Amino acid sequence: MSDSATPIFDGHNDTLLRLDMARRADKPISFLEGDKSLHIDYPKALEGALAGGLFAMFVPPPQKPGQPMDFSQMQKELDQAYALDLTLAMMAGAFRLARQSKAQVQICRSSLEIKMAMEDGAIALMLHIEGAEAIDADFNALEVLYAAGLRSLGPVWSRSNIFGHGVPFDFPGSPDCGPGLTDLGMELIRQCNQLGILVDLSHMNEQGFWDVHRITSKPLVATHSNVHALCPSRRNLTDDQLAAIAETEGLVGLNYAVGFLRKDGDKFNQDVSIDCMVDHIAYLLDFLGEDGVALGSDFDGATIPSAISNVAGNQALLAQMRARDFGEELIEKVAYKNWIGMLEKTGI
Ligand code: ZN
């Protein structure tokens, strides 16, 4: 990491899933040595000054070893035992990685531990669950996963589970589709509030969003979502939602996925200017203020603008904010300070 680079705390990536999939396919890849198939690995993280992030554990549908992921099955509901198995595999992968890294990667359970890891020049890895299929209706798995280090959780991915119903990826479309949280989902929010687990709204449909708004005691957070007015994907946040997040002094992390940035919603066209990403940041800042905007790349889980390409390209985004006169203080807030501040406010 060069001395002048601004550190970045990233609110969302799917790197643990990539590592686990490669391991299960008997083609393990090394995070520490680096691998060109990864958006985030250790060498590229150093290049892009990645200080840490929320590392997601997302459970894909069952697949045969060596077979490509079957996207037609993505929205099918999952069995809890299967989801817990895969979540444990990804979590074990994170612990294994931290151990093998000789403290260059540190599993962090609090904002204080993140700050300490940053001082050590290590990568701060905080564990996140994307879609709570691994959690049972008695919340035993939640208790155990919390004890192991889980600190952030999205009740649903873009599919249904016992806690609620996720927002599909259609474009264009409104996030206002289908029912929100179930009674168990409401209880999950209360349990997360009590334990000190951040609740992530990014894959929630609008009804679920308002359900959380009504019952949570914490600021509203969407770890990796963009502006619906600039890109009308169902996954993006409407002005009404942004106003509600602002009212709770919450936070939104910018998603780099091209399908959530581009006006035309094209999920695969990587020809997206960095300026377009900064347009989303500027719009979010207007609603949420200087403390309410951060980054949530979706690295290793989405198609990324070629101008960024991978985590090493992160500084190019900050450079464009500099070119648009955001000022260093605001750039540091968006890059990492706001994430740490939000985790503190959530009691983490
Ligand atoms: Zn996601």
mmCIF file of C-alpha atoms and ligand atoms in Angstrom:
data_model
loop_
_atom_site.group_PDB
_atom_site.id
_atom_site.type_symbol
_atom_site.label_atom_id
_atom_site.label_comp_id
_atom_site.label_asym_id
_atom_site.label_seq_id
_atom_site.Cartn_x
_atom_site.Cartn_y
_atom_site.Cartn_z
ATOM 1 C CA MET A 1 0.000 0.000 0.000
ATOM 2 C CA SER A 2 1.566 3.325 -0.936
ATOM 3 C CA ASP A 3 1.745 5.869 1.864
ATOM 4 C CA SER A 4 -0.449 8.368 0.078
ATOM 5 C CA ALA A 5 -3.298 5.937 -0.680
ATOM 6 C CA THR A 6 -6.515 6.401 1.295
ATOM 7 C CA PRO A 7 -7.540 3.172 3.065
ATOM 8 C CA ILE A 8 -10.822 1.616 2.003
ATOM 9 C CA PHE A 9 -13.318 -0.367 4.071
ATOM 10 C CA ASP A 10 -15.643 -2.198 1.710
ATOM 11 C CA GLY A 11 -19.190 -2.998 2.839
ATOM 12 C CA HIS A 12 -19.700 -6.036 0.600
ATOM 13 C CA ASN A 13 -17.817 -8.694 -1.323
ATOM 14 C CA ASP A 14 -18.342 -12.369 -2.206
ATOM 15 C CA THR A 15 -14.694 -13.455 -2.028
ATOM 16 C CA LEU A 16 -15.298 -16.139 0.630
ATOM 17 C CA LEU A 17 -17.820 -17.797 -1.702
ATOM 18 C CA ARG A 18 -15.316 -17.791 -4.605
ATOM 19 C CA LEU A 19 -12.650 -19.371 -2.396
ATOM 20 C CA ASP A 20 -15.075 -21.995 -1.101
ATOM 21 C CA MET A 21 -16.403 -22.864 -4.561
ATOM 22 C CA ALA A 22 -12.853 -23.364 -5.839
ATOM 23 C CA ARG A 23 -12.049 -25.553 -2.841
ATOM 24 C CA ARG A 24 -15.158 -27.684 -3.324
ATOM 25 C CA ALA A 25 -14.316 -28.111 -7.012
ATOM 26 C CA ASP A 26 -10.868 -29.417 -5.962
ATOM 27 C CA LYS A 27 -9.249 -26.451 -7.656
ATOM 28 C CA PRO A 28 -8.252 -24.377 -4.624
ATOM 29 C CA ILE A 29 -7.014 -20.855 -5.231
ATOM 30 C CA SER A 30 -4.880 -18.836 -2.843
ATOM 31 C CA PHE A 31 -6.124 -15.535 -1.489
ATOM 32 C CA LEU A 32 -2.711 -14.820 0.010
ATOM 33 C CA GLU A 33 -0.660 -15.571 -3.104
ATOM 34 C CA GLY A 34 -3.304 -14.070 -5.351
ATOM 35 C CA ASP A 35 -5.305 -15.427 -8.260
ATOM 36 C CA LYS A 36 -6.372 -13.662 -11.416
ATOM 37 C CA SER A 37 -9.908 -15.054 -11.118
ATOM 38 C CA LEU A 38 -10.472 -13.068 -7.900
ATOM 39 C CA HIS A 39 -11.483 -9.412 -7.693
ATOM 40 C CA ILE A 40 -10.041 -9.360 -4.171
ATOM 41 C CA ASP A 41 -6.888 -11.192 -3.155
ATOM 42 C CA TYR A 42 -4.072 -10.156 -0.870
ATOM 43 C CA PRO A 43 -1.662 -8.682 -3.465
ATOM 44 C CA LYS A 44 -4.434 -6.697 -5.207
ATOM 45 C CA ALA A 45 -5.866 -5.597 -1.846
ATOM 46 C CA LEU A 46 -2.489 -4.076 -0.948
ATOM 47 C CA GLU A 47 -2.341 -2.346 -4.316
ATOM 48 C CA GLY A 48 -5.788 -0.796 -3.821
ATOM 49 C CA ALA A 49 -5.229 0.021 -0.117
ATOM 50 C CA LEU A 50 -8.073 -2.242 1.042
ATOM 51 C CA ALA A 51 -8.127 -1.956 4.823
ATOM 52 C CA GLY A 52 -10.964 -4.406 5.302
ATOM 53 C CA GLY A 53 -14.608 -5.075 4.738
ATOM 54 C CA LEU A 54 -17.744 -7.036 5.377
ATOM 55 C CA PHE A 55 -17.039 -10.434 3.798
ATOM 56 C CA ALA A 56 -20.312 -12.081 2.809
ATOM 57 C CA MET A 57 -21.258 -15.711 3.164
ATOM 58 C CA PHE A 58 -23.835 -16.252 0.439
ATOM 59 C CA VAL A 59 -25.251 -19.731 -0.130
ATOM 60 C CA PRO A 60 -25.786 -20.611 -3.797
ATOM 61 C CA PRO A 61 -28.219 -23.346 -4.822
ATOM 62 C CA PRO A 62 -26.937 -26.932 -4.588
ATOM 63 C CA GLN A 63 -24.703 -27.869 -7.495
ATOM 64 C CA LYS A 64 -22.720 -30.911 -8.556
ATOM 65 C CA PRO A 65 -18.956 -30.557 -8.032
ATOM 66 C CA GLY A 66 -17.284 -29.157 -11.106
ATOM 67 C CA GLN A 67 -20.580 -28.055 -12.657
ATOM 68 C CA PRO A 68 -21.187 -24.371 -13.348
ATOM 69 C CA MET A 69 -23.700 -22.565 -11.184
ATOM 70 C CA ASP A 70 -27.242 -23.012 -12.460
ATOM 71 C CA PHE A 71 -28.654 -19.488 -12.403
ATOM 72 C CA SER A 72 -32.181 -20.721 -13.152
ATOM 73 C CA GLN A 73 -32.175 -22.240 -9.644
ATOM 74 C CA MET A 74 -30.975 -19.082 -7.882
ATOM 75 C CA GLN A 75 -34.366 -18.010 -6.594
ATOM 76 C CA LYS A 76 -35.404 -21.431 -5.258
ATOM 77 C CA GLU A 77 -35.767 -21.652 -1.482
ATOM 78 C CA LEU A 78 -32.968 -23.464 0.354
ATOM 79 C CA ASP A 79 -32.933 -26.165 2.989
ATOM 80 C CA GLN A 80 -31.617 -24.860 6.336
ATOM 81 C CA ALA A 81 -29.209 -27.746 7.030
ATOM 82 C CA TYR A 82 -27.658 -27.343 3.570
ATOM 83 C CA ALA A 83 -27.357 -23.567 4.015
ATOM 84 C CA LEU A 84 -25.764 -23.936 7.440
ATOM 85 C CA ASP A 85 -23.275 -26.487 6.063
ATOM 86 C CA LEU A 86 -22.115 -24.104 3.354
ATOM 87 C CA THR A 87 -22.059 -21.148 5.721
ATOM 88 C CA LEU A 88 -19.820 -23.095 8.096
ATOM 89 C CA ALA A 89 -17.564 -24.037 5.179
ATOM 90 C CA MET A 90 -17.176 -20.364 4.194
ATOM 91 C CA MET A 91 -16.674 -19.292 7.791
ATOM 92 C CA ALA A 92 -14.077 -22.025 8.323
ATOM 93 C CA GLY A 93 -12.400 -20.769 5.142
ATOM 94 C CA ALA A 94 -12.187 -17.290 6.669
ATOM 95 C CA PHE A 95 -10.679 -18.610 9.906
ATOM 96 C CA ARG A 96 -8.242 -20.813 7.965
ATOM 97 C CA LEU A 97 -7.225 -17.831 5.856
ATOM 98 C CA ALA A 98 -6.655 -15.642 8.929
ATOM 99 C CA ARG A 99 -4.537 -18.354 10.557
ATOM 100 C CA GLN A 100 -2.454 -18.991 7.446
ATOM 101 C CA SER A 101 -1.953 -15.264 6.882
ATOM 102 C CA LYS A 102 0.099 -14.847 10.063
ATOM 103 C CA ALA A 103 -2.095 -11.916 11.141
ATOM 104 C CA GLN A 104 -2.059 -10.193 7.736
ATOM 105 C CA VAL A 105 -5.781 -10.968 7.624
ATOM 106 C CA GLN A 106 -7.610 -10.569 10.938
ATOM 107 C CA ILE A 107 -11.180 -11.607 11.755
ATOM 108 C CA CYS A 108 -12.674 -8.546 13.477
ATOM 109 C CA ARG A 109 -15.632 -8.676 15.843
ATOM 110 C CA SER A 110 -15.869 -4.965 16.668
ATOM 111 C CA SER A 111 -15.119 -1.535 15.244
ATOM 112 C CA LEU A 112 -12.245 -1.338 17.736
ATOM 113 C CA GLU A 113 -10.729 -4.536 16.334
ATOM 114 C CA ILE A 114 -11.057 -3.068 12.831
ATOM 115 C CA LYS A 115 -9.123 0.016 13.916
ATOM 116 C CA MET A 116 -6.456 -2.163 15.550
ATOM 117 C CA ALA A 117 -6.112 -4.313 12.411
ATOM 118 C CA MET A 118 -5.766 -1.135 10.345
ATOM 119 C CA GLU A 119 -2.987 0.068 12.633
ATOM 120 C CA ASP A 120 -1.237 -3.283 12.111
ATOM 121 C CA GLY A 121 -1.565 -2.843 8.345
ATOM 122 C CA ALA A 122 -3.638 -6.053 8.271
ATOM 123 C CA ILE A 123 -6.859 -6.644 6.346
ATOM 124 C CA ALA A 124 -9.845 -6.445 8.711
ATOM 125 C CA LEU A 125 -12.342 -9.163 7.826
ATOM 126 C CA MET A 126 -15.806 -8.855 9.378
ATOM 127 C CA LEU A 127 -18.219 -11.731 8.757
ATOM 128 C CA HIS A 128 -21.590 -11.098 7.078
ATOM 129 C CA ILE A 129 -24.424 -13.452 6.095
ATOM 130 C CA GLU A 130 -26.232 -12.604 2.853
ATOM 131 C CA GLY A 131 -29.626 -14.288 3.161
ATOM 132 C CA ALA A 132 -30.328 -15.931 6.537
ATOM 133 C CA GLU A 133 -31.218 -19.429 5.256
ATOM 134 C CA ALA A 134 -28.598 -20.914 7.631
ATOM 135 C CA ILE A 135 -30.517 -19.609 10.665
ATOM 136 C CA ASP A 136 -33.182 -21.836 12.214
ATOM 137 C CA ALA A 137 -36.522 -20.705 13.623
ATOM 138 C CA ASP A 138 -35.211 -21.135 17.198
ATOM 139 C CA PHE A 139 -32.229 -18.846 16.488
ATOM 140 C CA ASN A 140 -29.735 -21.406 17.827
ATOM 141 C CA ALA A 141 -27.527 -21.044 14.749
ATOM 142 C CA LEU A 142 -27.690 -17.248 15.125
ATOM 143 C CA GLU A 143 -26.390 -17.468 18.687
ATOM 144 C CA VAL A 144 -23.548 -19.807 17.728
ATOM 145 C CA LEU A 145 -22.605 -17.887 14.576
ATOM 146 C CA TYR A 146 -22.581 -14.661 16.583
ATOM 147 C CA ALA A 147 -20.256 -16.248 19.142
ATOM 148 C CA ALA A 148 -17.998 -17.324 16.281
ATOM 149 C CA GLY A 149 -17.797 -13.769 14.917
ATOM 150 C CA LEU A 150 -20.853 -12.995 12.771
ATOM 151 C CA ARG A 151 -21.543 -9.244 12.980
ATOM 152 C CA SER A 152 -23.707 -8.417 9.964
ATOM 153 C CA LEU A 153 -26.660 -10.103 8.312
ATOM 154 C CA GLY A 154 -29.093 -9.579 5.456
ATOM 155 C CA PRO A 155 -32.328 -11.389 6.440
ATOM 156 C CA VAL A 156 -33.025 -12.242 2.801
ATOM 157 C CA TRP A 157 -31.134 -12.489 -0.465
ATOM 158 C CA SER A 158 -33.223 -12.009 -3.632
ATOM 159 C CA ARG A 159 -35.358 -15.054 -2.836
ATOM 160 C CA SER A 160 -37.793 -16.140 -0.107
ATOM 161 C CA ASN A 161 -36.955 -17.797 3.186
ATOM 162 C CA ILE A 162 -38.653 -18.222 6.586
ATOM 163 C CA PHE A 163 -37.827 -14.598 7.459
ATOM 164 C CA GLY A 164 -39.133 -12.799 4.395
ATOM 165 C CA HIS A 165 -39.023 -12.224 0.675
ATOM 166 C CA GLY A 166 -36.156 -10.715 -1.272
ATOM 167 C CA VAL A 167 -36.271 -8.265 -4.143
ATOM 168 C CA PRO A 168 -35.749 -9.785 -7.603
ATOM 169 C CA PHE A 169 -33.222 -8.317 -10.053
ATOM 170 C CA ASP A 170 -35.684 -7.197 -12.792
ATOM 171 C CA PHE A 171 -34.985 -4.080 -14.772
ATOM 172 C CA PRO A 172 -36.663 -1.701 -14.908
ATOM 173 C CA GLY A 173 -38.807 -2.251 -11.869
ATOM 174 C CA SER A 174 -39.929 -1.060 -8.496
ATOM 175 C CA PRO A 175 -38.646 -2.597 -5.243
ATOM 176 C CA ASP A 176 -42.288 -2.543 -4.137
ATOM 177 C CA CYS A 177 -43.041 -6.198 -4.904
ATOM 178 C CA GLY A 178 -44.533 -8.805 -2.647
ATOM 179 C CA PRO A 179 -44.911 -9.147 1.102
ATOM 180 C CA GLY A 180 -42.163 -8.146 3.539
ATOM 181 C CA LEU A 181 -40.936 -9.802 6.707
ATOM 182 C CA THR A 182 -42.689 -12.747 8.334
ATOM 183 C CA ASP A 183 -43.269 -12.786 12.109
ATOM 184 C CA LEU A 184 -40.036 -14.780 12.417
ATOM 185 C CA GLY A 185 -38.315 -12.145 10.306
ATOM 186 C CA MET A 186 -39.450 -9.441 12.746
ATOM 187 C CA GLU A 187 -38.049 -11.546 15.606
ATOM 188 C CA LEU A 188 -34.766 -11.939 13.705
ATOM 189 C CA ILE A 189 -34.426 -8.141 13.545
ATOM 190 C CA ARG A 190 -35.006 -7.867 17.307
ATOM 191 C CA GLN A 191 -32.448 -10.619 17.995
ATOM 192 C CA CYS A 192 -29.872 -8.888 15.769
ATOM 193 C CA ASN A 193 -30.509 -5.558 17.538
ATOM 194 C CA GLN A 194 -29.942 -7.217 20.910
ATOM 195 C CA LEU A 195 -26.843 -9.187 19.965
ATOM 196 C CA GLY A 196 -25.162 -6.357 18.059
ATOM 197 C CA ILE A 197 -25.473 -7.652 14.503
ATOM 198 C CA LEU A 198 -25.913 -5.115 11.718
ATOM 199 C CA VAL A 199 -29.090 -5.649 9.647
ATOM 200 C CA ASP A 200 -28.476 -5.195 5.920
ATOM 201 C CA LEU A 201 -31.400 -4.050 3.763
ATOM 202 C CA SER A 202 -29.756 -4.438 0.357
ATOM 203 C CA HIS A 203 -31.734 -7.447 -0.935
ATOM 204 C CA MET A 204 -34.971 -6.592 0.882
ATOM 205 C CA ASN A 205 -38.083 -5.677 -1.098
ATOM 206 C CA GLU A 206 -39.797 -2.411 -0.230
ATOM 207 C CA GLN A 207 -42.351 -3.929 2.150
ATOM 208 C CA GLY A 208 -39.559 -5.661 4.092
ATOM 209 C CA PHE A 209 -37.611 -2.406 4.142
ATOM 210 C CA TRP A 210 -40.543 -0.594 5.799
ATOM 211 C CA ASP A 211 -41.036 -3.494 8.231
ATOM 212 C CA VAL A 212 -37.425 -3.130 9.406
ATOM 213 C CA HIS A 213 -37.825 0.645 9.531
ATOM 214 C CA ARG A 214 -40.787 0.197 11.867
ATOM 215 C CA ILE A 215 -39.189 -2.195 14.349
ATOM 216 C CA THR A 216 -35.413 -1.756 14.373
ATOM 217 C CA SER A 217 -33.736 0.275 17.090
ATOM 218 C CA LYS A 218 -30.686 0.957 14.872
ATOM 219 C CA PRO A 219 -29.968 3.194 11.872
ATOM 220 C CA LEU A 220 -31.038 1.710 8.502
ATOM 221 C CA VAL A 221 -28.181 0.338 6.408
ATOM 222 C CA ALA A 222 -28.009 -0.958 2.828
ATOM 223 C CA THR A 223 -24.492 -2.353 2.421
ATOM 224 C CA HIS A 224 -24.459 -2.555 -1.401
ATOM 225 C CA SER A 225 -27.232 -0.660 -3.210
ATOM 226 C CA ASN A 226 -27.499 2.305 -5.562
ATOM 227 C CA VAL A 227 -29.875 5.054 -6.633
ATOM 228 C CA HIS A 228 -33.174 4.017 -8.261
ATOM 229 C CA ALA A 229 -33.627 7.474 -9.819
ATOM 230 C CA LEU A 230 -30.344 6.976 -11.754
ATOM 231 C CA CYS A 231 -30.741 3.259 -12.504
ATOM 232 C CA PRO A 232 -34.284 1.917 -12.035
ATOM 233 C CA SER A 233 -33.313 -1.625 -10.986
ATOM 234 C CA ARG A 234 -35.516 -3.222 -8.349
ATOM 235 C CA ARG A 235 -32.309 -3.694 -6.297
ATOM 236 C CA ASN A 236 -31.775 0.082 -6.041
ATOM 237 C CA LEU A 237 -33.211 2.483 -3.470
ATOM 238 C CA THR A 238 -36.028 4.910 -4.223
ATOM 239 C CA ASP A 239 -35.976 8.503 -3.000
ATOM 240 C CA ASP A 240 -38.542 7.575 -0.312
ATOM 241 C CA GLN A 241 -36.253 4.817 0.949
ATOM 242 C CA LEU A 242 -33.230 7.137 0.901
ATOM 243 C CA ALA A 243 -35.192 9.728 2.875
ATOM 244 C CA ALA A 244 -36.064 7.077 5.492
ATOM 245 C CA ILE A 245 -32.422 5.989 5.743
ATOM 246 C CA ALA A 246 -31.424 9.638 6.174
ATOM 247 C CA GLU A 247 -34.021 10.132 8.893
ATOM 248 C CA THR A 248 -32.447 7.295 10.935
ATOM 249 C CA GLU A 249 -28.928 8.624 10.195
ATOM 250 C CA GLY A 250 -28.265 5.399 8.336
ATOM 251 C CA LEU A 251 -25.874 4.504 5.538
ATOM 252 C CA VAL A 252 -25.702 3.196 1.963
ATOM 253 C CA GLY A 253 -22.644 1.530 0.394
ATOM 254 C CA LEU A 254 -22.117 2.131 -3.336
ATOM 255 C CA ASN A 255 -22.461 -1.084 -5.351
ATOM 256 C CA TYR A 256 -20.032 -1.314 -8.318
ATOM 257 C CA ALA A 257 -22.143 -3.879 -10.216
ATOM 258 C CA VAL A 258 -22.692 -2.467 -13.719
ATOM 259 C CA GLY A 259 -26.362 -3.559 -13.685
ATOM 260 C CA PHE A 260 -27.058 -1.301 -10.697
ATOM 261 C CA LEU A 261 -25.076 1.671 -12.081
ATOM 262 C CA ARG A 262 -26.030 1.912 -15.747
ATOM 263 C CA LYS A 263 -29.151 3.827 -16.809
ATOM 264 C CA ASP A 264 -30.052 0.939 -19.146
ATOM 265 C CA GLY A 265 -29.523 -1.710 -16.439
ATOM 266 C CA ASP A 266 -27.287 -3.851 -18.721
ATOM 267 C CA LYS A 267 -25.783 -6.414 -16.331
ATOM 268 C CA PHE A 268 -22.834 -7.381 -18.487
ATOM 269 C CA ASN A 269 -21.653 -4.213 -20.255
ATOM 270 C CA GLN A 270 -18.529 -3.154 -18.372
ATOM 271 C CA ASP A 271 -18.250 0.111 -20.248
ATOM 272 C CA VAL A 272 -19.275 2.297 -17.315
ATOM 273 C CA SER A 273 -17.391 5.487 -16.522
ATOM 274 C CA ILE A 274 -16.055 6.103 -13.051
ATOM 275 C CA ASP A 275 -17.914 9.392 -13.292
ATOM 276 C CA CYS A 276 -21.176 7.426 -13.388
ATOM 277 C CA MET A 277 -20.190 5.790 -10.088
ATOM 278 C CA VAL A 278 -19.428 9.209 -8.622
ATOM 279 C CA ASP A 279 -22.848 10.438 -9.854
ATOM 280 C CA HIS A 280 -24.472 7.779 -7.659
ATOM 281 C CA ILE A 281 -22.254 8.806 -4.723
ATOM 282 C CA ALA A 282 -23.155 12.490 -5.206
ATOM 283 C CA TYR A 283 -26.882 11.683 -5.331
ATOM 284 C CA LEU A 284 -26.609 9.566 -2.172
ATOM 285 C CA LEU A 285 -24.698 12.365 -0.436
ATOM 286 C CA ASP A 286 -27.493 14.840 -1.237
ATOM 287 C CA PHE A 287 -29.969 12.621 0.602
ATOM 288 C CA LEU A 288 -27.849 11.053 3.313
ATOM 289 C CA GLY A 289 -25.268 13.689 4.137
ATOM 290 C CA GLU A 290 -21.521 13.305 4.587
ATOM 291 C CA ASP A 291 -21.775 10.531 7.192
ATOM 292 C CA GLY A 292 -24.293 8.398 5.307
ATOM 293 C CA VAL A 293 -22.412 7.222 2.201
ATOM 294 C CA ALA A 294 -19.775 4.507 1.938
ATOM 295 C CA LEU A 295 -18.621 1.763 -0.428
ATOM 296 C CA GLY A 296 -20.005 -1.754 -0.938
ATOM 297 C CA SER A 297 -18.281 -3.000 -4.077
ATOM 298 C CA ASP A 298 -19.870 -6.441 -4.669
ATOM 299 C CA PHE A 299 -16.408 -7.601 -5.810
ATOM 300 C CA ASP A 300 -16.323 -11.316 -6.654
ATOM 301 C CA GLY A 301 -20.124 -11.307 -6.882
ATOM 302 C CA ALA A 302 -20.885 -9.061 -9.833
ATOM 303 C CA THR A 303 -19.694 -7.656 -13.156
ATOM 304 C CA ILE A 304 -17.582 -4.577 -12.375
ATOM 305 C CA PRO A 305 -16.815 -1.550 -14.619
ATOM 306 C CA SER A 306 -13.629 -2.215 -16.616
ATOM 307 C CA ALA A 307 -12.315 1.167 -15.433
ATOM 308 C CA ILE A 308 -12.111 -0.349 -11.918
ATOM 309 C CA SER A 309 -11.767 -4.071 -12.791
ATOM 310 C CA ASN A 310 -10.831 -5.270 -9.322
ATOM 311 C CA VAL A 311 -9.878 -4.073 -5.840
ATOM 312 C CA ALA A 312 -6.581 -2.660 -7.139
ATOM 313 C CA GLY A 313 -8.702 -0.138 -9.092
ATOM 314 C CA ASN A 314 -10.384 1.284 -6.001
ATOM 315 C CA GLN A 315 -8.095 4.293 -5.805
ATOM 316 C CA ALA A 316 -9.244 5.362 -9.282
ATOM 317 C CA LEU A 317 -12.714 5.918 -7.823
ATOM 318 C CA LEU A 318 -11.284 8.118 -5.080
ATOM 319 C CA ALA A 319 -9.193 9.982 -7.682
ATOM 320 C CA GLN A 320 -12.370 10.823 -9.602
ATOM 321 C CA MET A 321 -13.994 12.102 -6.400
ATOM 322 C CA ARG A 322 -10.891 14.257 -5.913
ATOM 323 C CA ALA A 323 -11.216 15.531 -9.495
ATOM 324 C CA ARG A 324 -14.803 16.540 -8.685
ATOM 325 C CA ASP A 325 -13.666 18.509 -5.632
ATOM 326 C CA PHE A 326 -15.140 16.312 -2.933
ATOM 327 C CA GLY A 327 -12.252 17.247 -0.629
ATOM 328 C CA GLU A 328 -10.041 14.870 1.356
ATOM 329 C CA GLU A 329 -12.154 14.898 4.500
ATOM 330 C CA LEU A 330 -15.284 13.707 2.677
ATOM 331 C CA ILE A 331 -13.303 11.192 0.595
ATOM 332 C CA GLU A 332 -11.901 9.615 3.774
ATOM 333 C CA LYS A 333 -15.420 9.400 5.213
ATOM 334 C CA VAL A 334 -16.796 7.627 2.153
ATOM 335 C CA ALA A 335 -13.693 5.423 1.829
ATOM 336 C CA TYR A 336 -13.661 3.984 5.359
ATOM 337 C CA LYS A 337 -14.566 6.312 8.230
ATOM 338 C CA ASN A 338 -18.321 6.151 7.694
ATOM 339 C CA TRP A 339 -18.322 2.350 7.805
ATOM 340 C CA ILE A 340 -16.417 2.302 11.085
ATOM 341 C CA GLY A 341 -18.691 5.037 12.484
ATOM 342 C CA MET A 342 -21.820 3.103 11.486
ATOM 343 C CA LEU A 343 -20.584 -0.121 13.112
ATOM 344 C CA GLU A 344 -19.893 1.904 16.285
ATOM 345 C CA LYS A 345 -23.397 3.401 16.183
ATOM 346 C CA THR A 346 -24.831 -0.112 15.800
ATOM 347 C CA GLY A 347 -23.022 -1.209 18.966
ATOM 348 C CA ILE A 348 -20.444 -3.320 17.136
HETATM 349 ZN ZN ZN B 1 -25.716 -8.958 -2.834
#
